PDB file of C-alpha atoms and ligand atoms in Angstrom:
ATOM      1  CA  MET A 252      17.840  -6.812  -5.651  1.00 51.00           C
ATOM      2  CA  ALA A 253      19.679  -8.843  -2.966  1.00 50.00           C
ATOM      3  CA  PRO A 254      19.781  -7.643   0.635  1.00 52.00           C
ATOM      4  CA  THR A 255      22.874  -5.666   0.922  1.00 55.00           C
ATOM      5  CA  ASP A 256      23.918  -6.888   4.567  1.00 62.00           C
ATOM      6  CA  ILE A 257      24.228 -10.775   4.671  1.00 63.00           C
ATOM      7  CA  THR A 258      24.606 -10.547   8.403  1.00 69.00           C
ATOM      8  CA  LYS A 259      21.048  -9.502   8.703  1.00 76.00           C
ATOM      9  CA  PRO A 260      18.024 -11.932   8.221  1.00 86.00           C
ATOM     10  CA  ALA A 261      16.262 -11.467   5.007  1.00 89.00           C
ATOM     11  CA  PRO A 262      13.568  -8.778   5.138  1.00 92.00           C
ATOM     12  CA  PRO A 263       9.753  -9.582   4.701  1.00 97.00           C
ATOM     13  CA  GLN A 264       9.155 -10.035   1.103  1.00 97.00           C
ATOM     14  CA  HIS A 265       5.878  -7.842   1.371  1.00 98.00           C
ATOM     15  CA  ILE A 266       5.515  -4.896   3.609  1.00 98.00           C
ATOM     16  CA  ALA A 267       2.361  -2.818   3.870  1.00 98.00           C
ATOM     17  CA  ILE A 268       2.137   0.654   5.433  1.00 98.00           C
ATOM     18  CA  ILE A 269      -0.730   2.826   6.642  1.00 98.00           C
ATOM     19  CA  MET A 270       0.833   6.386   5.902  1.00 98.00           C
ATOM     20  CA  ASP A 271      -0.783   8.027   8.863  1.00 98.00           C
ATOM     21  CA  GLY A 272       0.051  11.273  10.807  1.00 98.00           C
ATOM     22  CA  ASN A 273       0.492  13.773   7.956  1.00 98.00           C
ATOM     23  CA  GLY A 274      -2.176  16.146   9.275  1.00 98.00           C
ATOM     24  CA  ARG A 275      -0.757  16.188  12.812  1.00 98.00           C
ATOM     25  CA  TRP A 276       2.753  16.714  11.381  1.00 98.00           C
ATOM     26  CA  ALA A 277       1.482  19.757   9.648  1.00 98.00           C
ATOM     27  CA  LYS A 278      -0.503  21.133  12.597  1.00 98.00           C
ATOM     28  CA  LYS A 279       2.616  20.846  14.817  1.00 98.00           C
ATOM     29  CA  ARG A 280       4.277  23.247  12.518  1.00 98.00           C
ATOM     30  CA  GLY A 281       1.318  25.530  11.829  1.00 98.00           C
ATOM     31  CA  LEU A 282       1.172  24.516   8.116  1.00 98.00           C
ATOM     32  CA  PRO A 283      -1.837  23.449   6.122  1.00 97.00           C
ATOM     33  CA  ARG A 284      -2.750  19.762   5.896  1.00 97.00           C
ATOM     34  CA  THR A 285      -1.699  19.571   2.277  1.00 97.00           C
ATOM     35  CA  ALA A 286       1.822  20.533   3.418  1.00 98.00           C
ATOM     36  CA  GLY A 287       1.740  17.330   5.772  1.00 98.00           C
ATOM     37  CA  HIS A 288       0.727  15.246   2.629  1.00 98.00           C
ATOM     38  CA  ALA A 289       3.575  16.748   0.576  1.00 98.00           C
ATOM     39  CA  ALA A 290       5.930  15.641   3.418  1.00 98.00           C
ATOM     40  CA  GLY A 291       4.243  12.254   3.445  1.00 98.00           C
ATOM     41  CA  ALA A 292       4.741  11.883  -0.296  1.00 98.00           C
ATOM     42  CA  GLU A 293       8.625  12.633   0.307  1.00 98.00           C
ATOM     43  CA  SER A 294       8.660  10.154   3.013  1.00 98.00           C
ATOM     44  CA  PHE A 295       7.051   7.478   0.716  1.00 98.00           C
ATOM     45  CA  ARG A 296       9.703   8.109  -1.931  1.00 96.00           C
ATOM     46  CA  ARG A 297      12.500   7.662   0.647  1.00 97.00           C
ATOM     47  CA  ILE A 298      10.974   4.451   2.101  1.00 98.00           C
ATOM     48  CA  ALA A 299      10.237   2.994  -1.423  1.00 96.00           C
ATOM     49  CA  ASN A 300      13.883   3.608  -2.289  1.00 94.00           C
ATOM     50  CA  TYR A 301      14.986   2.028   1.042  1.00 96.00           C
ATOM     51  CA  CYS A 302      12.781  -1.062   0.389  1.00 96.00           C
ATOM     52  CA  ARG A 303      14.590  -1.523  -2.876  1.00 94.00           C
ATOM     53  CA  THR A 304      18.066  -1.491  -1.336  1.00 94.00           C
ATOM     54  CA  LEU A 305      16.854  -3.981   1.438  1.00 96.00           C
ATOM     55  CA  GLY A 306      15.513  -6.358  -1.186  1.00 95.00           C
ATOM     56  CA  VAL A 307      11.826  -6.037  -0.308  1.00 97.00           C
ATOM     57  CA  ARG A 308       9.817  -7.250  -3.173  1.00 96.00           C
ATOM     58  CA  TYR A 309       6.339  -5.703  -2.574  1.00 98.00           C
ATOM     59  CA  LEU A 310       5.377  -2.533  -0.765  1.00 98.00           C
ATOM     60  CA  THR A 311       1.817  -1.756  -0.325  1.00 98.00           C
ATOM     61  CA  VAL A 312       0.865   1.768   0.737  1.00 98.00           C
ATOM     62  CA  TYR A 313      -2.652   3.144   1.793  1.00 98.00           C
ATOM     63  CA  ALA A 314      -2.662   6.400  -0.181  1.00 97.00           C
ATOM     64  CA  PHE A 315      -6.411   7.234  -0.266  1.00 97.00           C
ATOM     65  CA  SER A 316      -9.333   5.261   1.325  1.00 97.00           C
ATOM     66  CA  THR A 317     -12.871   4.956   0.295  1.00 96.00           C
ATOM     67  CA  GLU A 318     -13.648   7.195   3.424  1.00 95.00           C
ATOM     68  CA  ASN A 319     -11.101   9.921   2.626  1.00 97.00           C
ATOM     69  CA  TRP A 320     -13.616  11.551   0.120  1.00 97.00           C
ATOM     70  CA  LYS A 321     -15.162  13.017   3.409  1.00 97.00           C
ATOM     71  CA  ARG A 322     -12.244  15.454   3.695  1.00 97.00           C
ATOM     72  CA  SER A 323     -12.341  18.922   2.473  1.00 97.00           C
ATOM     73  CA  SER A 324     -12.328  19.222  -1.397  1.00 97.00           C
ATOM     74  CA  GLU A 325      -8.971  21.232  -1.103  1.00 97.00           C
ATOM     75  CA  GLU A 326      -7.404  18.399   0.943  1.00 97.00           C
ATOM     76  CA  VAL A 327      -8.564  15.797  -1.574  1.00 98.00           C
ATOM     77  CA  ALA A 328      -7.456  17.784  -4.505  1.00 98.00           C
ATOM     78  CA  GLY A 329      -4.005  18.269  -2.819  1.00 98.00           C
ATOM     79  CA  ILE A 330      -3.569  14.444  -2.271  1.00 98.00           C
ATOM     80  CA  MET A 331      -4.530  13.791  -5.923  1.00 98.00           C
ATOM     81  CA  LYS A 332      -2.208  16.376  -7.166  1.00 98.00           C
ATOM     82  CA  LEU A 333       0.707  14.761  -5.283  1.00 98.00           C
ATOM     83  CA  LEU A 334      -0.274  11.331  -6.600  1.00 98.00           C
ATOM     84  CA  ARG A 335      -0.360  12.891 -10.189  1.00 97.00           C
ATOM     85  CA  ARG A 336       3.013  14.506  -9.782  1.00 97.00           C
ATOM     86  CA  TYR A 337       4.522  11.287  -8.415  1.00 96.00           C
ATOM     87  CA  LEU A 338       3.333   9.092 -11.112  1.00 96.00           C
ATOM     88  CA  GLU A 339       4.333  11.419 -13.827  1.00 96.00           C
ATOM     89  CA  GLU A 340       7.853  11.290 -12.396  1.00 95.00           C
ATOM     90  CA  ALA A 341       7.791   7.574 -11.813  1.00 92.00           C
ATOM     91  CA  LEU A 342       6.725   6.904 -15.425  1.00 92.00           C
ATOM     92  CA  GLN A 343       9.719   8.774 -16.617  1.00 91.00           C
ATOM     93  CA  ASP A 344      12.155   7.059 -14.334  1.00 88.00           C
ATOM     94  CA  MET A 345      10.690   3.553 -14.173  1.00 84.00           C
ATOM     95  CA  GLU A 346      13.740   1.822 -15.717  1.00 81.00           C
ATOM     96  CA  LYS A 347      16.252   3.785 -13.645  1.00 85.00           C
ATOM     97  CA  ASN A 348      14.336   3.184 -10.421  1.00 85.00           C
ATOM     98  CA  ARG A 349      13.285  -0.413 -11.039  1.00 88.00           C
ATOM     99  CA  VAL A 350       9.928   0.239  -9.458  1.00 90.00           C
ATOM    100  CA  CYS A 351       6.709  -1.044 -10.963  1.00 91.00           C
ATOM    101  CA  PHE A 352       3.123  -0.362 -10.010  1.00 95.00           C
ATOM    102  CA  ARG A 353      -0.212  -1.947  -9.284  1.00 96.00           C
ATOM    103  CA  PHE A 354      -3.318  -0.038  -7.956  1.00 97.00           C
ATOM    104  CA  PHE A 355      -5.779  -1.667  -5.422  1.00 98.00           C
ATOM    105  CA  GLY A 356      -9.025   0.134  -5.348  1.00 98.00           C
ATOM    106  CA  ASP A 357     -11.998   1.451  -7.369  1.00 96.00           C
ATOM    107  CA  LEU A 358     -10.188   3.768  -9.787  1.00 97.00           C
ATOM    108  CA  SER A 359     -13.331   4.742 -11.600  1.00 96.00           C
ATOM    109  CA  LYS A 360     -14.038   7.565  -9.222  1.00 96.00           C
ATOM    110  CA  LEU A 361     -10.733   9.208  -9.769  1.00 97.00           C
ATOM    111  CA  SER A 362     -10.255  12.083 -12.424  1.00 97.00           C
ATOM    112  CA  PRO A 363      -9.747  10.794 -16.012  1.00 97.00           C
ATOM    113  CA  ASP A 364      -6.173  11.964 -16.149  1.00 97.00           C
ATOM    114  CA  LEU A 365      -5.226  10.262 -13.035  1.00 98.00           C
ATOM    115  CA  GLN A 366      -6.923   7.024 -14.093  1.00 98.00           C
ATOM    116  CA  LYS A 367      -4.938   7.226 -17.343  1.00 97.00           C
ATOM    117  CA  LEU A 368      -1.712   7.681 -15.454  1.00 97.00           C
ATOM    118  CA  CYS A 369      -2.433   4.623 -13.251  1.00 97.00           C
ATOM    119  CA  HIS A 370      -3.288   2.582 -16.342  1.00 96.00           C
ATOM    120  CA  ASP A 371      -0.194   3.636 -18.127  1.00 94.00           C
ATOM    121  CA  ALA A 372       1.894   2.848 -15.098  1.00 93.00           C
ATOM    122  CA  GLU A 373       0.320  -0.564 -14.610  1.00 92.00           C
ATOM    123  CA  LYS A 374       0.545  -1.410 -18.440  1.00 90.00           C
ATOM    124  CA  ARG A 375       4.402  -0.475 -18.388  1.00 86.00           C
ATOM    125  CA  SER A 376       5.195  -2.406 -15.299  1.00 75.00           C
ATOM    126  CA  GLU A 377       7.701  -5.036 -16.016  1.00 77.00           C
ATOM    127  CA  ASP A 378       9.137  -7.359 -13.379  1.00 75.00           C
ATOM    128  CA  TYR A 379      11.161  -4.700 -11.606  1.00 84.00           C
ATOM    129  CA  ASP A 380      12.997  -5.126  -8.252  1.00 89.00           C
ATOM    130  CA  VAL A 381      10.035  -3.610  -6.326  1.00 93.00           C
ATOM    131  CA  GLN A 382       6.337  -3.621  -6.908  1.00 95.00           C
ATOM    132  CA  VAL A 383       4.519  -0.735  -5.217  1.00 96.00           C
ATOM    133  CA  ASN A 384       0.775  -1.358  -4.630  1.00 98.00           C
ATOM    134  CA  PHE A 385      -1.039   1.939  -4.289  1.00 98.00           C
ATOM    135  CA  CYS A 386      -4.283   1.598  -2.518  1.00 98.00           C
ATOM    136  CA  LEU A 387      -6.340   4.264  -4.084  1.00 98.00           C
ATOM    137  CA  ASN A 388     -10.007   4.727  -3.344  1.00 98.00           C
ATOM    138  CA  TYR A 389      -9.501   1.431  -1.495  1.00 98.00           C
ATOM    139  CA  GLY A 390     -11.415  -0.110   1.308  1.00 98.00           C
ATOM    140  CA  GLY A 391     -10.904  -3.672   2.605  1.00 98.00           C
ATOM    141  CA  ARG A 392     -14.644  -4.397   2.851  1.00 98.00           C
ATOM    142  CA  ASP A 393     -15.262  -2.787  -0.453  1.00 97.00           C
ATOM    143  CA  GLU A 394     -12.586  -4.982  -1.890  1.00 98.00           C
ATOM    144  CA  ILE A 395     -14.211  -8.191  -0.599  1.00 98.00           C
ATOM    145  CA  VAL A 396     -17.742  -7.023  -1.808  1.00 98.00           C
ATOM    146  CA  GLN A 397     -16.364  -6.356  -5.303  1.00 97.00           C
ATOM    147  CA  ALA A 398     -14.759  -9.861  -5.359  1.00 98.00           C
ATOM    148  CA  ALA A 399     -17.956 -11.381  -4.224  1.00 98.00           C
ATOM    149  CA  ARG A 400     -19.904  -9.636  -6.844  1.00 98.00           C
ATOM    150  CA  ARG A 401     -17.571 -10.626  -9.553  1.00 98.00           C
ATOM    151  CA  PHE A 402     -17.753 -14.242  -8.545  1.00 98.00           C
ATOM    152  CA  ALA A 403     -21.600 -14.092  -8.456  1.00 98.00           C
ATOM    153  CA  GLU A 404     -21.402 -12.589 -11.952  1.00 98.00           C
ATOM    154  CA  ASP A 405     -19.241 -15.680 -12.982  1.00 98.00           C
ATOM    155  CA  VAL A 406     -21.777 -17.987 -11.478  1.00 98.00           C
ATOM    156  CA  ALA A 407     -24.569 -16.286 -13.411  1.00 98.00           C
ATOM    157  CA  ALA A 408     -22.637 -16.606 -16.517  1.00 98.00           C
ATOM    158  CA  GLY A 409     -22.138 -20.415 -15.934  1.00 98.00           C
ATOM    159  CA  LYS A 410     -18.375 -20.038 -15.473  1.00 98.00           C
ATOM    160  CA  HIS A 411     -18.562 -21.296 -11.882  1.00 98.00           C
ATOM    161  CA  ASN A 412     -20.806 -23.136  -9.507  1.00 98.00           C
ATOM    162  CA  PRO A 413     -21.351 -21.553  -5.930  1.00 98.00           C
ATOM    163  CA  GLU A 414     -19.763 -24.507  -4.379  1.00 98.00           C
ATOM    164  CA  ASP A 415     -16.501 -23.938  -6.270  1.00 97.00           C
ATOM    165  CA  LEU A 416     -15.861 -21.065  -3.973  1.00 98.00           C
ATOM    166  CA  THR A 417     -12.704 -21.576  -1.889  1.00 98.00           C
ATOM    167  CA  GLU A 418     -10.260 -19.132  -0.071  1.00 98.00           C
ATOM    168  CA  ASP A 419      -7.908 -19.531  -2.978  1.00 97.00           C
ATOM    169  CA  LEU A 420     -10.601 -18.827  -5.586  1.00 98.00           C
ATOM    170  CA  LEU A 421     -11.947 -15.781  -3.813  1.00 98.00           C
ATOM    171  CA  SER A 422      -8.312 -14.443  -3.447  1.00 98.00           C
ATOM    172  CA  GLY A 423      -8.017 -14.359  -7.145  1.00 98.00           C
ATOM    173  CA  TYR A 424     -10.915 -11.980  -7.318  1.00 98.00           C
ATOM    174  CA  LEU A 425      -9.286  -9.425  -5.056  1.00 98.00           C
ATOM    175  CA  TYR A 426      -7.343  -6.490  -6.201  1.00 98.00           C
ATOM    176  CA  SER A 427      -4.276  -8.196  -4.688  1.00 98.00           C
ATOM    177  CA  ALA A 428      -4.625 -11.424  -6.862  1.00 97.00           C
ATOM    178  CA  ASP A 429      -1.237 -13.011  -7.272  1.00 94.00           C
ATOM    179  CA  VAL A 430       0.465 -10.829  -4.721  1.00 97.00           C
ATOM    180  CA  PRO A 431       1.536 -12.718  -1.651  1.00 97.00           C
ATOM    181  CA  ASP A 432      -0.061 -11.560   1.558  1.00 98.00           C
ATOM    182  CA  PRO A 433       2.025  -9.033   3.575  1.00 98.00           C
ATOM    183  CA  GLU A 434       4.083 -10.470   6.413  1.00 97.00           C
ATOM    184  CA  LEU A 435       4.403  -7.145   7.964  1.00 98.00           C
ATOM    185  CA  ILE A 436       2.015  -4.206   8.328  1.00 98.00           C
ATOM    186  CA  ILE A 437       3.249  -1.062   9.830  1.00 98.00           C
ATOM    187  CA  ARG A 438       1.083   1.801  11.162  1.00 98.00           C
ATOM    188  CA  PRO A 439       3.044   4.994  12.237  1.00 98.00           C
ATOM    189  CA  SER A 440       1.473   7.892  14.176  1.00 97.00           C
ATOM    190  CA  GLY A 441       0.439   6.107  17.274  1.00 97.00           C
ATOM    191  CA  GLU A 442      -3.034   4.945  16.180  1.00 96.00           C
ATOM    192  CA  LYS A 443      -3.749   1.358  16.703  1.00 97.00           C
ATOM    193  CA  ARG A 444      -6.455   0.434  14.207  1.00 95.00           C
ATOM    194  CA  THR A 445      -6.494  -1.424  10.907  1.00 96.00           C
ATOM    195  CA  SER A 446      -8.812   1.170   9.307  1.00 96.00           C
ATOM    196  CA  ASN A 447     -10.313  -1.104   6.711  1.00 97.00           C
ATOM    197  CA  PHE A 448      -6.852  -1.859   5.216  1.00 98.00           C
ATOM    198  CA  LEU A 449      -6.115  -5.274   3.617  1.00 98.00           C
ATOM    199  CA  LEU A 450      -8.853  -6.995   5.733  1.00 98.00           C
ATOM    200  CA  TRP A 451      -8.421 -10.308   3.953  1.00 98.00           C
ATOM    201  CA  GLN A 452      -4.733 -10.367   3.202  1.00 98.00           C
ATOM    202  CA  SER A 453      -3.787  -9.379   6.841  1.00 98.00           C
ATOM    203  CA  ALA A 454      -5.160 -12.664   8.345  1.00 97.00           C
ATOM    204  CA  TYR A 455      -1.656 -13.662   9.474  1.00 95.00           C
ATOM    205  CA  SER A 456       0.235 -10.498   9.073  1.00 97.00           C
ATOM    206  CA  GLU A 457       2.382  -9.009  11.986  1.00 97.00           C
ATOM    207  CA  TYR A 458       1.217  -5.554  12.893  1.00 98.00           C
ATOM    208  CA  VAL A 459       3.891  -2.987  14.188  1.00 98.00           C
ATOM    209  CA  PHE A 460       2.420   0.220  15.475  1.00 98.00           C
ATOM    210  CA  MET A 461       4.947   2.968  15.946  1.00 98.00           C
ATOM    211  CA  ASN A 462       4.693   6.487  17.495  1.00 98.00           C
ATOM    212  CA  VAL A 463       6.410   8.419  14.792  1.00 98.00           C
ATOM    213  CA  LEU A 464       4.302  10.451  12.347  1.00 98.00           C
ATOM    214  CA  TRP A 465       4.576   9.348   8.674  1.00 98.00           C
ATOM    215  CA  PRO A 466       6.422  12.359   7.306  1.00 98.00           C
ATOM    216  CA  ASP A 467       9.100  11.781   9.935  1.00 98.00           C
ATOM    217  CA  PHE A 468       9.277   7.945   9.217  1.00 98.00           C
ATOM    218  CA  SER A 469      12.945   7.155   8.454  1.00 98.00           C
ATOM    219  CA  PRO A 470      14.886   4.094   7.041  1.00 98.00           C
ATOM    220  CA  SER A 471      15.886   3.498  10.684  1.00 98.00           C
ATOM    221  CA  ASP A 472      12.150   3.310  11.734  1.00 98.00           C
ATOM    222  CA  LEU A 473      11.645   0.738   8.998  1.00 98.00           C
ATOM    223  CA  ASP A 474      14.834  -1.132  10.359  1.00 97.00           C
ATOM    224  CA  GLU A 475      13.185  -1.098  13.737  1.00 97.00           C
ATOM    225  CA  ALA A 476       9.836  -2.494  12.465  1.00 98.00           C
ATOM    226  CA  ILE A 477      11.561  -5.311  10.606  1.00 97.00           C
ATOM    227  CA  GLU A 478      13.616  -6.183  13.742  1.00 95.00           C
ATOM    228  CA  GLU A 479      10.456  -6.308  15.667  1.00 95.00           C
ATOM    229  CA  TYR A 480       8.941  -8.597  13.114  1.00 95.00           C
ATOM    230  CA  HIS A 481      11.895 -10.965  13.193  1.00 94.00           C
ATOM    231  CA  ARG A 482      11.560 -11.089  17.026  1.00 92.00           C
ATOM    232  CA  ARG A 483       7.855 -12.349  16.614  1.00 91.00           C
ATOM    233  CA  ASN A 484       7.280 -16.132  16.428  1.00 71.00           C
ATOM    234  CA  ARG A 485       4.989 -16.597  13.566  1.00 65.00           C
ATOM    235  CA  ARG A 486       2.870 -19.662  14.169  1.00 68.00           C
ATOM    236  CA  PHE A 487      -0.120 -19.405  11.652  1.00 70.00           C
ATOM    237  CA  GLY A 488      -2.536 -21.055  14.173  1.00 75.00           C
ATOM    238  CA  GLY A 489      -0.132 -23.895  14.991  1.00 75.00           C
ATOM    239  CA  THR A 490       1.749 -24.445  18.197  1.00 69.00           C
TER     240      THR A 490
HETATM  241  C1  FPP B 252      -3.260   9.809   6.609  1.00 61.09           C
HETATM  242  O1  FPP B 252      -2.810  10.901   7.388  1.00 61.09           O
HETATM  243  C2  FPP B 252      -2.832  10.016   5.238  1.00 61.09           C
HETATM  244  C3  FPP B 252      -3.767  10.097   4.120  1.00 61.09           C
HETATM  245  C4  FPP B 252      -5.097   9.971   4.174  1.00 61.09           C
HETATM  246  C5  FPP B 252      -3.008  10.442   2.760  1.00 61.09           C
HETATM  247  C6  FPP B 252      -1.779   9.786   2.432  1.00 61.09           C
HETATM  248  C7  FPP B 252      -1.266  10.423   1.196  1.00 61.09           C
HETATM  249  C8  FPP B 252       0.073  10.715   1.107  1.00 61.09           C
HETATM  250  C9  FPP B 252       1.154  10.244   1.995  1.00 61.09           C
HETATM  251  C10 FPP B 252       0.522  11.469  -0.267  1.00 61.09           C
HETATM  252  C11 FPP B 252       0.307  10.535  -1.333  1.00 61.09           C
HETATM  253  C12 FPP B 252       1.232  10.667  -2.291  1.00 61.09           C
HETATM  254  C13 FPP B 252       2.071   9.835  -2.668  1.00 61.09           C
HETATM  255  C14 FPP B 252       3.021   9.995  -3.836  1.00 61.09           C
HETATM  256  C15 FPP B 252       2.496   8.487  -1.832  1.00 61.09           C
HETATM  257  P1  FPP B 252      -3.952  11.921   7.993  1.00 61.09           P
HETATM  258  O2  FPP B 252      -4.054  13.056   7.074  1.00 61.09           O
HETATM  259  O3  FPP B 252      -5.154  11.118   8.461  1.00 61.09           O
HETATM  260  O4  FPP B 252      -3.010  12.329   9.286  1.00 61.09           O
HETATM  261  P2  FPP B 252      -3.715  12.854  10.652  1.00 61.09           P
HETATM  262  O5  FPP B 252      -4.278  11.509  11.269  1.00 61.09           O
HETATM  263  O6  FPP B 252      -2.568  13.370  11.471  1.00 61.09           O
HETATM  264  O7  FPP B 252      -4.771  13.920  10.459  1.00 61.09           O
END
């Protein structure tokens, strides 16, 4: 969809977000952490819709990391339940919402029903307005290891020689193959770390760190992050 306001510069075509601060949001209200994740899922819905109206083509979100399994089984089950519910709804409303899906991460560790929902969503994904890339059981280092392993397998099978390996070729083995790198990565909640998110793809991304907790993150916060991005002078290592 075209940007609605022609007086504004075009938004980045790919925005990535570390949806952080759900636990603190819940704690401040005396609620269980799962209530924070539920509010985080609502925030995600709002922001995905807003990205569509802005004309953002790709939205990548960190929904569950390879390290998040260390959380209590109750919290992990709560996050998985929210994802299941969201994907069930999204599968019904795909044509209306014009959102399609990709999943970055090792899905084999997820429950069989959630794996099926992910595969169904990916299979039905046409070229809609916005592509949401859900990072699920995702880690940036793990992604690079998996890619290197698959390249090594192709070498062993005689499909490639070791010297064929270039940045472009390796990119094609990543979960994000064919997706352009994000121009803008947003981390709300006041933390200033990359936390193993899109390590390869973020080589030239602009990071915007914000103090708002993810469940409170609003369309105007996204506008603010995009304005900050436009103020930066992206040089890609040049002068
Ligand atoms: C980080 O905040 C958040 C997560 C590990 C989970 C993110 C999951 C969701 C927003 C729900 C997923 C569902 C959909 C439909 C998108 P934190 O828990 O680490 O917060 P804290 O640092 O304040 O404790």
